[in-house]
mmCIF file of C-alpha atoms and ligand atoms in Angstrom:
data_model
loop_
_atom_site.group_PDB
_atom_site.id
_atom_site.type_symbol
_atom_site.label_atom_id
_atom_site.label_comp_id
_atom_site.label_asym_id
_atom_site.label_seq_id
_atom_site.Cartn_x
_atom_site.Cartn_y
_atom_site.Cartn_z
ATOM 1 C CA MET A 1 83.580 88.457 85.220
ATOM 2 C CA SER A 2 80.130 87.314 83.831
ATOM 3 C CA GLU A 3 79.422 84.263 82.048
ATOM 4 C CA THR A 4 78.322 86.169 79.159
ATOM 5 C CA ARG A 5 80.453 86.870 76.042
ATOM 6 C CA THR A 6 80.587 90.749 73.974
ATOM 7 C CA GLU A 7 82.209 90.677 71.236
ATOM 8 C CA ILE A 8 84.409 93.699 71.563
ATOM 9 C CA SER A 9 82.728 94.408 67.574
ATOM 10 C CA SER A 10 79.373 94.482 68.518
ATOM 11 C CA LEU A 11 79.911 97.793 70.494
ATOM 12 C CA GLY A 12 82.863 99.566 68.076
ATOM 13 C CA GLU A 13 85.585 101.757 68.753
ATOM 14 C CA PHE A 14 83.663 104.363 70.384
ATOM 15 C CA GLY A 15 81.526 102.563 71.808
ATOM 16 C CA LEU A 16 83.397 100.881 73.917
ATOM 17 C CA ILE A 17 85.431 103.599 75.139
ATOM 18 C CA ASP A 18 81.562 105.079 75.932
ATOM 19 C CA HIS A 19 81.114 101.931 77.335
ATOM 20 C CA LEU A 20 84.566 101.429 79.352
ATOM 21 C CA THR A 21 84.142 105.074 80.349
ATOM 22 C CA ARG A 22 80.785 106.020 80.775
ATOM 23 C CA ASN A 23 80.295 105.543 84.963
ATOM 24 C CA PHE A 24 83.387 107.482 85.997
ATOM 25 C CA GLU A 25 83.351 110.391 87.944
ATOM 26 C CA ILE A 26 85.964 113.399 88.530
ATOM 27 C CA GLN A 27 87.687 113.990 91.409
ATOM 28 C CA ASN A 28 90.084 116.754 91.139
ATOM 29 C CA ALA A 29 88.961 120.152 90.726
ATOM 30 C CA SER A 30 92.104 120.965 88.678
ATOM 31 C CA THR A 31 89.978 118.691 85.479
ATOM 32 C CA ILE A 32 88.730 121.168 83.186
ATOM 33 C CA LEU A 33 87.890 118.627 80.570
ATOM 34 C CA SER A 34 88.290 115.062 80.693
ATOM 35 C CA VAL A 35 87.168 112.048 78.425
ATOM 36 C CA GLY A 36 85.275 112.745 75.152
ATOM 37 C CA ASP A 37 87.592 116.090 73.136
ATOM 38 C CA ASP A 38 90.526 115.672 71.680
ATOM 39 C CA ALA A 39 92.633 116.338 74.519
ATOM 40 C CA ALA A 40 92.112 116.529 78.562
ATOM 41 C CA VAL A 41 92.557 119.779 79.853
ATOM 42 C CA ILE A 42 94.149 120.656 83.222
ATOM 43 C CA ASP A 43 94.840 123.420 85.359
ATOM 44 C CA HIS A 44 97.238 122.879 87.908
ATOM 45 C CA PHE A 45 96.358 126.919 90.104
ATOM 46 C CA GLY A 46 99.988 127.694 90.274
ATOM 47 C CA LYS A 47 101.288 123.999 90.602
ATOM 48 C CA GLN A 48 104.351 122.308 88.789
ATOM 49 C CA THR A 49 103.312 119.657 86.853
ATOM 50 C CA VAL A 50 105.043 116.406 86.509
ATOM 51 C CA ILE A 51 104.164 113.937 83.809
ATOM 52 C CA THR A 52 105.854 110.151 83.328
ATOM 53 C CA THR A 53 104.714 107.200 81.234
ATOM 54 C CA ASP A 54 104.452 103.527 81.033
ATOM 55 C CA LEU A 55 104.392 100.599 78.864
ATOM 56 C CA LEU A 56 102.679 97.424 79.514
ATOM 57 C CA ILE A 57 103.880 95.344 77.032
ATOM 58 C CA GLU A 58 101.749 90.770 77.683
ATOM 59 C CA GLY A 59 104.368 87.940 78.203
ATOM 60 C CA ILE A 60 107.299 90.701 78.715
ATOM 61 C CA HIS A 61 105.302 92.614 81.589
ATOM 62 C CA PHE A 62 102.759 89.485 82.337
ATOM 63 C CA ASP A 63 101.465 86.599 81.583
ATOM 64 C CA LEU A 64 97.645 86.373 82.055
ATOM 65 C CA MET A 65 98.336 82.965 82.570
ATOM 66 C CA TYR A 66 98.050 83.703 86.405
ATOM 67 C CA THR A 67 97.454 87.316 86.374
ATOM 68 C CA PRO A 68 93.628 88.005 87.127
ATOM 69 C CA LEU A 69 92.034 91.260 84.573
ATOM 70 C CA LYS A 70 91.129 93.740 88.014
ATOM 71 C CA HIS A 71 94.669 92.609 89.181
ATOM 72 C CA LEU A 72 96.310 93.571 86.446
ATOM 73 C CA GLY A 73 94.037 96.819 85.733
ATOM 74 C CA TYR A 74 94.680 97.534 88.917
ATOM 75 C CA LYS A 75 99.131 97.664 89.066
ATOM 76 C CA SER A 76 99.317 99.219 85.421
ATOM 77 C CA VAL A 77 97.961 102.162 87.354
ATOM 78 C CA ILE A 78 100.047 101.760 90.516
ATOM 79 C CA VAL A 79 103.177 100.899 88.835
ATOM 80 C CA ASN A 80 102.806 104.686 86.992
ATOM 81 C CA LEU A 81 101.526 106.696 90.292
ATOM 82 C CA SER A 82 104.523 105.097 91.621
ATOM 83 C CA ASP A 83 106.843 107.183 89.214
ATOM 84 C CA VAL A 84 104.774 110.344 90.105
ATOM 85 C CA TYR A 85 105.291 109.809 93.754
ATOM 86 C CA ALA A 86 108.978 109.294 93.288
ATOM 87 C CA MET A 87 108.967 112.944 91.825
ATOM 88 C CA ASN A 88 107.463 114.489 95.431
ATOM 89 C CA ALA A 89 104.387 114.796 93.582
ATOM 90 C CA ILE A 90 100.628 114.459 93.812
ATOM 91 C CA PRO A 91 99.207 112.220 91.162
ATOM 92 C CA THR A 92 95.967 113.962 90.000
ATOM 93 C CA HIS A 93 95.670 112.514 86.489
ATOM 94 C CA ILE A 94 96.041 109.473 84.141
ATOM 95 C CA THR A 95 95.447 108.568 80.385
ATOM 96 C CA MET A 96 94.683 104.618 79.756
ATOM 97 C CA SER A 97 95.962 103.390 76.119
ATOM 98 C CA ILE A 98 94.991 99.919 75.322
ATOM 99 C CA GLY A 99 95.857 97.886 72.789
ATOM 100 C CA ILE A 100 93.454 94.602 72.017
ATOM 101 C CA SER A 101 93.836 91.285 70.759
ATOM 102 C CA ASN A 102 90.001 89.980 69.319
ATOM 103 C CA ARG A 103 90.832 87.005 72.374
ATOM 104 C CA PHE A 104 89.271 90.005 74.810
ATOM 105 C CA SER A 105 85.429 90.249 75.350
ATOM 106 C CA VAL A 106 83.762 93.054 77.148
ATOM 107 C CA GLU A 107 82.943 91.256 79.922
ATOM 108 C CA ALA A 108 87.386 90.780 80.151
ATOM 109 C CA LEU A 109 88.133 94.518 79.342
ATOM 110 C CA ASP A 110 85.475 95.412 82.328
ATOM 111 C CA GLU A 111 86.817 93.816 84.353
ATOM 112 C CA PHE A 112 90.665 95.292 84.253
ATOM 113 C CA TYR A 113 88.386 99.006 84.013
ATOM 114 C CA GLU A 114 87.439 97.058 87.472
ATOM 115 C CA GLY A 115 91.032 97.392 88.585
ATOM 116 C CA VAL A 116 91.478 100.381 87.031
ATOM 117 C CA TYR A 117 88.581 102.337 88.293
ATOM 118 C CA ALA A 118 89.831 100.708 91.812
ATOM 119 C CA ALA A 119 93.472 102.416 91.614
ATOM 120 C CA CYS A 120 91.971 105.591 90.461
ATOM 121 C CA SER A 121 89.603 105.524 93.365
ATOM 122 C CA LYS A 122 91.819 104.490 96.016
ATOM 123 C CA TYR A 123 94.589 107.314 94.910
ATOM 124 C CA ASN A 124 92.265 110.349 94.175
ATOM 125 C CA VAL A 125 92.974 110.205 89.979
ATOM 126 C CA ASP A 126 90.934 111.162 87.567
ATOM 127 C CA LEU A 127 91.131 108.892 84.470
ATOM 128 C CA VAL A 128 90.965 111.408 81.469
ATOM 129 C CA GLY A 129 91.355 109.758 77.927
ATOM 130 C CA GLY A 130 93.819 107.296 76.136
ATOM 131 C CA ASP A 131 93.460 105.364 73.494
ATOM 132 C CA THR A 132 92.015 101.947 72.098
ATOM 133 C CA SER A 133 92.870 100.530 69.362
ATOM 134 C CA ALA A 134 93.167 96.574 67.442
ATOM 135 C CA SER A 135 96.349 94.240 68.297
ATOM 136 C CA GLN A 136 97.304 91.303 65.966
ATOM 137 C CA LYS A 137 98.701 89.815 69.159
ATOM 138 C CA GLY A 138 98.886 89.872 72.533
ATOM 139 C CA PHE A 139 97.551 92.765 75.188
ATOM 140 C CA ILE A 140 99.126 96.157 75.220
ATOM 141 C CA ILE A 141 98.976 98.771 78.008
ATOM 142 C CA SER A 142 100.591 102.804 78.140
ATOM 143 C CA VAL A 143 99.461 104.585 80.844
ATOM 144 C CA THR A 144 100.700 108.388 81.168
ATOM 145 C CA GLY A 145 100.258 110.114 84.541
ATOM 146 C CA VAL A 146 100.157 113.807 85.468
ATOM 147 C CA GLY A 147 100.992 114.903 89.207
ATOM 148 C CA GLU A 148 101.064 118.658 91.140
ATOM 149 C CA VAL A 149 104.330 119.621 93.069
ATOM 150 C CA ALA A 150 104.237 123.158 94.858
ATOM 151 C CA PRO A 151 106.510 124.895 92.695
ATOM 152 C CA ASP A 152 110.642 123.321 92.798
ATOM 153 C CA LYS A 153 109.444 120.923 95.185
ATOM 154 C CA PHE A 154 110.069 117.784 93.051
ATOM 155 C CA VAL A 155 112.721 116.180 93.930
ATOM 156 C CA LYS A 156 115.281 113.993 91.435
ATOM 157 C CA ARG A 157 118.215 111.930 90.929
ATOM 158 C CA SER A 158 120.532 113.679 89.838
ATOM 159 C CA THR A 159 120.725 116.110 93.904
ATOM 160 C CA ALA A 160 121.996 113.252 97.002
ATOM 161 C CA LYS A 161 124.688 114.955 98.325
ATOM 162 C CA LYS A 162 127.701 113.133 99.995
ATOM 163 C CA GLY A 163 126.996 112.336 103.462
ATOM 164 C CA ASP A 164 123.524 111.836 103.105
ATOM 165 C CA LEU A 165 121.861 109.293 104.134
ATOM 166 C CA VAL A 166 120.045 106.649 101.571
ATOM 167 C CA CYS A 167 116.588 104.545 102.661
ATOM 168 C CA VAL A 168 114.180 102.698 101.459
ATOM 169 C CA SER A 169 110.573 102.353 101.968
ATOM 170 C CA GLY A 170 108.552 99.522 102.987
ATOM 171 C CA ASP A 171 110.132 95.944 101.829
ATOM 172 C CA LEU A 172 112.005 94.126 98.909
ATOM 173 C CA GLY A 173 111.778 91.299 96.884
ATOM 174 C CA GLY A 174 109.102 90.545 97.866
ATOM 175 C CA ALA A 175 107.681 91.141 94.261
ATOM 176 C CA PHE A 176 110.485 88.973 92.868
ATOM 177 C CA LEU A 177 109.520 85.692 94.832
ATOM 178 C CA GLY A 178 106.121 85.811 94.479
ATOM 179 C CA LEU A 179 106.762 85.893 90.184
ATOM 180 C CA THR A 180 109.244 83.122 91.207
ATOM 181 C CA LEU A 181 106.517 80.932 92.865
ATOM 182 C CA LEU A 182 104.423 81.373 90.234
ATOM 183 C CA GLU A 183 106.349 80.875 86.920
ATOM 184 C CA ARG A 184 107.091 77.538 89.037
ATOM 185 C CA GLU A 185 103.693 77.042 89.064
ATOM 186 C CA LYS A 186 102.668 77.899 85.492
ATOM 187 C CA LYS A 187 105.672 75.086 84.947
ATOM 188 C CA ILE A 188 104.109 72.131 86.327
ATOM 189 C CA TYR A 189 100.608 72.912 85.527
ATOM 190 C CA LEU A 190 101.482 73.243 81.748
ATOM 191 C CA GLU A 191 103.699 69.563 82.341
ATOM 192 C CA ASN A 192 100.538 68.353 84.311
ATOM 193 C CA PRO A 193 97.362 70.331 83.817
ATOM 194 C CA GLN A 194 95.758 67.529 86.695
ATOM 195 C CA ILE A 195 97.851 69.487 89.715
ATOM 196 C CA GLN A 196 96.057 72.443 91.436
ATOM 197 C CA PRO A 197 99.165 75.579 92.073
ATOM 198 C CA ASP A 198 100.195 75.482 95.667
ATOM 199 C CA LEU A 199 100.214 78.961 96.965
ATOM 200 C CA GLU A 200 99.163 77.528 100.208
ATOM 201 C CA ASN A 201 100.517 80.865 102.918
ATOM 202 C CA GLU A 202 102.113 82.302 99.403
ATOM 203 C CA ASP A 203 99.819 84.966 99.894
ATOM 204 C CA TYR A 204 102.050 88.115 100.088
ATOM 205 C CA ILE A 205 104.212 87.603 97.710
ATOM 206 C CA VAL A 206 102.140 86.819 95.475
ATOM 207 C CA GLY A 207 100.219 89.700 96.799
ATOM 208 C CA ARG A 208 103.634 91.537 96.441
ATOM 209 C CA LEU A 209 103.530 90.911 92.721
ATOM 210 C CA LEU A 210 99.976 90.927 91.958
ATOM 211 C CA LYS A 211 98.220 94.156 94.223
ATOM 212 C CA PRO A 212 101.242 96.271 94.442
ATOM 213 C CA GLU A 213 99.903 99.837 96.193
ATOM 214 C CA ALA A 214 102.219 103.076 95.714
ATOM 215 C CA ARG A 215 103.408 105.228 98.850
ATOM 216 C CA LYS A 216 101.601 108.348 98.892
ATOM 217 C CA ASP A 217 101.694 107.286 102.398
ATOM 218 C CA ILE A 218 105.908 108.102 102.522
ATOM 219 C CA ILE A 219 105.324 111.253 99.962
ATOM 220 C CA GLU A 220 102.192 112.715 102.481
ATOM 221 C CA PHE A 221 105.149 111.758 105.894
ATOM 222 C CA PHE A 222 107.758 113.954 104.400
ATOM 223 C CA GLU A 223 105.556 116.902 103.685
ATOM 224 C CA LYS A 224 103.579 116.530 107.042
ATOM 225 C CA ASN A 225 107.457 116.413 108.487
ATOM 226 C CA ASP A 226 108.910 119.049 106.329
ATOM 227 C CA ILE A 227 110.841 116.956 104.645
ATOM 228 C CA VAL A 228 112.295 117.296 101.220
ATOM 229 C CA PRO A 229 114.474 114.357 100.118
ATOM 230 C CA THR A 230 117.473 115.327 98.855
ATOM 231 C CA ALA A 231 117.344 112.598 95.345
ATOM 232 C CA MET A 232 114.799 109.998 95.437
ATOM 233 C CA MET A 233 113.160 107.356 92.709
ATOM 234 C CA ASP A 234 111.193 103.845 92.690
ATOM 235 C CA VAL A 235 112.616 100.484 92.887
ATOM 236 C CA SER A 236 111.154 98.830 89.692
ATOM 237 C CA ASP A 237 114.124 97.216 88.704
ATOM 238 C CA GLY A 238 115.733 96.637 91.520
ATOM 239 C CA ILE A 239 117.443 98.436 94.591
ATOM 240 C CA SER A 240 120.793 97.391 92.596
ATOM 241 C CA SER A 241 120.144 99.314 89.359
ATOM 242 C CA GLU A 242 118.587 102.142 91.290
ATOM 243 C CA ILE A 243 121.043 103.061 93.651
ATOM 244 C CA LEU A 244 123.433 103.076 90.710
ATOM 245 C CA HIS A 245 121.191 106.009 88.915
ATOM 246 C CA ILE A 246 121.406 107.501 91.935
ATOM 247 C CA CYS A 247 125.023 107.657 92.424
ATOM 248 C CA LYS A 248 126.097 108.127 89.068
ATOM 249 C CA GLN A 249 123.681 111.418 88.091
ATOM 250 C CA SER A 250 124.609 112.423 91.314
ATOM 251 C CA ASN A 251 128.377 112.442 90.996
ATOM 252 C CA LEU A 252 129.078 110.681 94.267
ATOM 253 C CA GLY A 253 129.324 106.527 95.675
ATOM 254 C CA CYS A 254 127.806 104.744 98.021
ATOM 255 C CA ARG A 255 128.296 102.294 100.910
ATOM 256 C CA LEU A 256 124.948 99.860 101.764
ATOM 257 C CA TYR A 257 125.276 97.339 104.193
ATOM 258 C CA GLU A 258 123.623 94.140 104.212
ATOM 259 C CA GLU A 259 121.940 93.524 107.991
ATOM 260 C CA LYS A 260 120.703 97.096 107.514
ATOM 261 C CA LEU A 261 118.127 95.527 104.032
ATOM 262 C CA PRO A 262 114.201 95.679 104.842
ATOM 263 C CA ILE A 263 113.236 91.810 103.441
ATOM 264 C CA ALA A 264 109.769 90.778 105.295
ATOM 265 C CA GLU A 265 109.911 87.045 107.261
ATOM 266 C CA LEU A 266 107.426 85.817 104.316
ATOM 267 C CA THR A 267 110.101 86.624 101.968
ATOM 268 C CA ARG A 268 113.494 85.533 103.064
ATOM 269 C CA GLN A 269 111.069 81.973 104.205
ATOM 270 C CA ALA A 270 110.435 82.242 100.125
ATOM 271 C CA ALA A 271 113.666 82.380 99.383
ATOM 272 C CA PHE A 272 115.106 79.854 101.585
ATOM 273 C CA LYS A 273 112.423 76.972 99.929
ATOM 274 C CA PHE A 274 113.707 78.064 96.521
ATOM 275 C CA GLY A 275 117.262 78.378 97.609
ATOM 276 C CA LEU A 276 117.506 81.536 96.965
ATOM 277 C CA ASP A 277 119.316 84.557 98.863
ATOM 278 C CA PRO A 278 116.904 87.328 99.554
ATOM 279 C CA THR A 279 119.558 89.728 100.384
ATOM 280 C CA VAL A 280 120.678 88.769 96.607
ATOM 281 C CA CYS A 281 116.195 89.436 96.055
ATOM 282 C CA ALA A 282 116.197 91.882 97.667
ATOM 283 C CA LEU A 283 118.954 94.119 95.616
ATOM 284 C CA ASN A 284 118.160 92.435 92.041
ATOM 285 C CA GLY A 285 114.624 91.429 92.210
ATOM 286 C CA GLY A 286 112.543 94.088 90.907
ATOM 287 C CA GLU A 287 108.828 95.729 91.282
ATOM 288 C CA ASP A 288 108.930 96.693 94.704
ATOM 289 C CA TYR A 289 107.378 99.393 93.568
ATOM 290 C CA GLU A 290 109.015 100.987 97.080
ATOM 291 C CA LEU A 291 111.090 104.309 97.631
ATOM 292 C CA ILE A 292 114.691 104.521 97.522
ATOM 293 C CA PHE A 293 115.285 108.424 98.302
ATOM 294 C CA THR A 294 118.303 110.271 100.526
ATOM 295 C CA LEU A 295 118.255 112.199 102.939
ATOM 296 C CA LYS A 296 120.149 114.974 104.839
ATOM 297 C CA GLN A 297 121.942 113.910 108.070
ATOM 298 C CA GLU A 298 119.969 116.330 110.132
ATOM 299 C CA ASP A 299 116.567 114.666 108.804
ATOM 300 C CA TYR A 300 117.653 111.405 110.701
ATOM 301 C CA ASP A 301 115.477 111.941 114.316
ATOM 302 C CA LYS A 302 112.034 113.042 111.748
ATOM 303 C CA ILE A 303 112.223 109.625 110.160
ATOM 304 C CA THR A 304 113.274 107.558 112.993
ATOM 305 C CA LEU A 305 109.252 107.172 114.007
ATOM 306 C CA ASN A 306 108.250 105.758 110.776
ATOM 307 C CA GLU A 307 108.908 102.336 110.995
ATOM 308 C CA GLU A 308 107.697 101.871 107.511
ATOM 309 C CA ILE A 309 111.039 103.667 106.479
ATOM 310 C CA ALA A 310 115.112 102.336 106.481
ATOM 311 C CA VAL A 311 117.908 103.708 106.611
ATOM 312 C CA ILE A 312 120.479 101.912 103.915
ATOM 313 C CA GLY A 313 123.350 103.072 103.949
ATOM 314 C CA TYR A 314 124.974 106.824 102.796
ATOM 315 C CA MET A 315 126.244 108.396 99.786
ATOM 316 C CA SER A 316 130.450 108.962 99.504
ATOM 317 C CA GLU A 317 132.900 110.090 97.424
ATOM 318 C CA LEU A 318 132.590 109.314 93.643
ATOM 319 C CA GLU A 319 136.802 106.915 94.318
ATOM 320 C CA GLU A 320 135.259 104.609 97.025
ATOM 321 C CA GLY A 321 132.876 103.260 94.371
ATOM 322 C CA CYS A 322 129.385 102.408 94.937
ATOM 323 C CA LYS A 323 129.507 99.325 97.423
ATOM 324 C CA LEU A 324 127.417 96.603 99.307
ATOM 325 C CA LEU A 325 128.874 96.397 102.949
ATOM 326 C CA THR A 326 127.823 91.945 103.718
ATOM 327 C CA LYS A 327 126.718 90.891 107.106
ATOM 328 C CA GLY A 328 130.319 88.582 107.135
ATOM 329 C CA GLY A 329 132.196 92.015 106.922
ATOM 330 C CA ASN A 330 132.848 91.932 103.349
ATOM 331 C CA THR A 331 132.918 94.435 100.462
ATOM 332 C CA PHE A 332 131.027 93.751 97.295
ATOM 333 C CA ASP A 333 131.249 96.343 94.940
ATOM 334 C CA ILE A 334 127.126 96.703 93.491
ATOM 335 C CA THR A 335 126.906 95.914 89.672
ATOM 336 C CA ALA A 336 123.573 96.824 88.247
ATOM 337 C CA GLN A 337 122.137 93.036 88.233
ATOM 338 C CA GLY A 338 118.394 94.515 88.163
ATOM 339 C CA TRP A 339 115.772 94.189 85.748
ATOM 340 C CA ASN A 340 116.489 94.188 82.005
ATOM 341 C CA ALA A 341 113.527 93.746 79.467
ATOM 342 C CA PHE A 342 116.534 93.547 76.786
ATOM 343 C CA ARG A 343 118.487 90.961 78.168
ATOM 344 C CA GLY A 344 119.083 87.705 76.158
HETATM 345 N N1 LIG B 1 111.253 106.051 74.032
HETATM 346 C C1 LIG B 1 111.970 106.721 74.510
HETATM 347 N N2 LIG B 1 111.507 108.427 74.093
HETATM 348 C C2 LIG B 1 112.045 109.238 74.760
HETATM 349 N N3 LIG B 1 112.280 109.292 75.746
HETATM 350 C C3 LIG B 1 112.502 108.173 76.987
HETATM 351 C C4 LIG B 1 112.089 106.674 76.435
HETATM 352 N N4 LIG B 1 112.104 106.017 77.090
HETATM 353 C C5 LIG B 1 112.451 106.484 78.427
HETATM 354 N N5 LIG B 1 112.570 107.643 78.396
HETATM 355 C C6 LIG B 1 112.979 108.930 79.193
HETATM 356 O O1 LIG B 1 113.993 108.158 79.829
HETATM 357 C C7 LIG B 1 114.061 108.222 81.550
HETATM 358 C C8 LIG B 1 113.933 107.015 81.531
HETATM 359 O O2 LIG B 1 113.355 105.713 81.125
HETATM 360 P P1 LIG B 1 112.643 104.617 82.553
HETATM 361 O O3 LIG B 1 111.388 103.564 81.973
HETATM 362 O O4 LIG B 1 114.134 104.150 82.415
HETATM 363 O O5 LIG B 1 112.901 104.738 83.972
HETATM 364 P P2 LIG B 1 111.906 104.524 85.134
HETATM 365 O O6 LIG B 1 110.129 105.718 84.894
HETATM 366 O O7 LIG B 1 111.547 105.009 85.886
HETATM 367 O O8 LIG B 1 111.294 103.285 84.636
HETATM 368 P P3 LIG B 1 109.789 102.713 84.866
HETATM 369 O O9 LIG B 1 109.421 102.590 83.502
HETATM 370 O O10 LIG B 1 111.009 101.485 85.091
HETATM 371 O O11 LIG B 1 109.317 102.982 85.656
HETATM 372 C C9 LIG B 1 112.751 108.642 81.800
HETATM 373 O O12 LIG B 1 113.204 109.987 81.816
HETATM 374 C C10 LIG B 1 112.102 107.772 80.469
HETATM 375 O O13 LIG B 1 110.742 109.553 80.440
HETATM 376 C C1 LIG B 2 105.636 87.760 82.729
HETATM 377 C C2 LIG B 2 107.055 88.021 83.590
HETATM 378 N N1 LIG B 2 107.788 88.642 83.347
HETATM 379 C C3 LIG B 2 108.687 88.857 84.065
HETATM 380 C C4 LIG B 2 108.593 90.415 84.708
HETATM 381 C C5 LIG B 2 109.287 90.657 85.641
HETATM 382 N N2 LIG B 2 109.468 92.369 85.785
HETATM 383 C C6 LIG B 2 108.269 92.854 84.889
HETATM 384 S S1 LIG B 2 108.734 94.607 84.890
HETATM 385 C C7 LIG B 2 109.469 94.231 86.031
HETATM 386 C C8 LIG B 2 110.122 95.678 86.195
HETATM 387 C C9 LIG B 2 110.068 97.013 85.688
HETATM 388 O O1 LIG B 2 110.362 97.312 84.472
HETATM 389 P P1 LIG B 2 109.920 98.497 83.465
HETATM 390 O O2 LIG B 2 111.712 98.827 83.840
HETATM 391 O O3 LIG B 2 110.057 98.003 82.118
HETATM 392 O O4 LIG B 2 109.127 99.200 83.904
HETATM 393 C C10 LIG B 2 110.170 93.566 86.170
HETATM 394 C C11 LIG B 2 110.719 92.639 87.226
HETATM 395 C C12 LIG B 2 107.114 89.897 85.163
HETATM 396 N N3 LIG B 2 106.196 90.433 86.176
HETATM 397 N N4 LIG B 2 106.993 89.286 84.596
HETATM 398 MG MG1 LIG B 3 110.750 104.638 87.685
#
């Protein structure tokens, strides 16, 4: 960020909006009308439209003490696009609404929007509107994403079938360990501001928290290989919570295998350093923004080539419950211990 500090009041609300959106170029033919009117107009030319919205609140979803604004702008878009991909759809448009306190300067918001635009450009999404307001305390962000999908190719949570394979993309638990590390360093710093944060060799887990990506590649892989998952959702709260949503909504049980859970070596090492069980971090951590999905068994051969996809179990009868088979041969009930903003 530059050294100058421009007060938002010097631009006014409309001046600020013009300032923040002045250089943005439209990338999608479906964007008929963008920023500047009462609403945007989108024409999806015969495709179906998916729409999803997310709220991010300072102190609940992010801490500005260790979150650079550019990363926050990027992540705010990513968490939303992840929900669009989780419907097997391609995101095309977002709106971005912000509530800002007078702590923020125009330069600070420029930095946030640099991240927003970086994500839009990487994922070919147009920012077509939003809303801007003052907030008495804390930074509030609301993102709405719109995407398109071929008629009836969208994938719900409720349509898994007995015997289907349970799969997950990427690896799990890293973001939670990044958060654990940054919270620890924050506490040390607050107790003794002379001590510099010790983040050496922790780029991977910190990156998983602060700069997640959405799994566009997995949706493109499905399209290319003629795969339509039977059910899918994204992993924001932790896979234990997410698989229970799929089971409940599909009226089925499941059996997952601890040894099959994809956990990066760097995540495993970080867990041991904190005296935590990597499996528990992978199951309950949250903010992985990976995709969990179920597939017909006959699609197994098609996915073995993709190293970014792990088969972690299968769907069973409702009566069999939702179980985790441990490396030691024990069976546990999977419980929803994932992230919950309302837990006291
Ligand atoms: N205040 C609300 N009013 C109306 N619908 C809501 C409200 N809050 C959530 N929903 C809807 O409830 C469903 C579940 O929402 P939830 O936010 O738990 O799922 P999610 O989008 O997968 O989670 P995440 O926010 O972590 O991405 C979605 O269909 C969502 O649109
Ligand atoms: C300061 C701070 N506190 C907690 C967390 C952890 N966290 C925030 S949102 C979320 C899951 C998805 O939320 P939602 O379901 O609301 O989209 C998790 C695990 C964090 N990153 N920063
Ligand atoms: Mg979701």
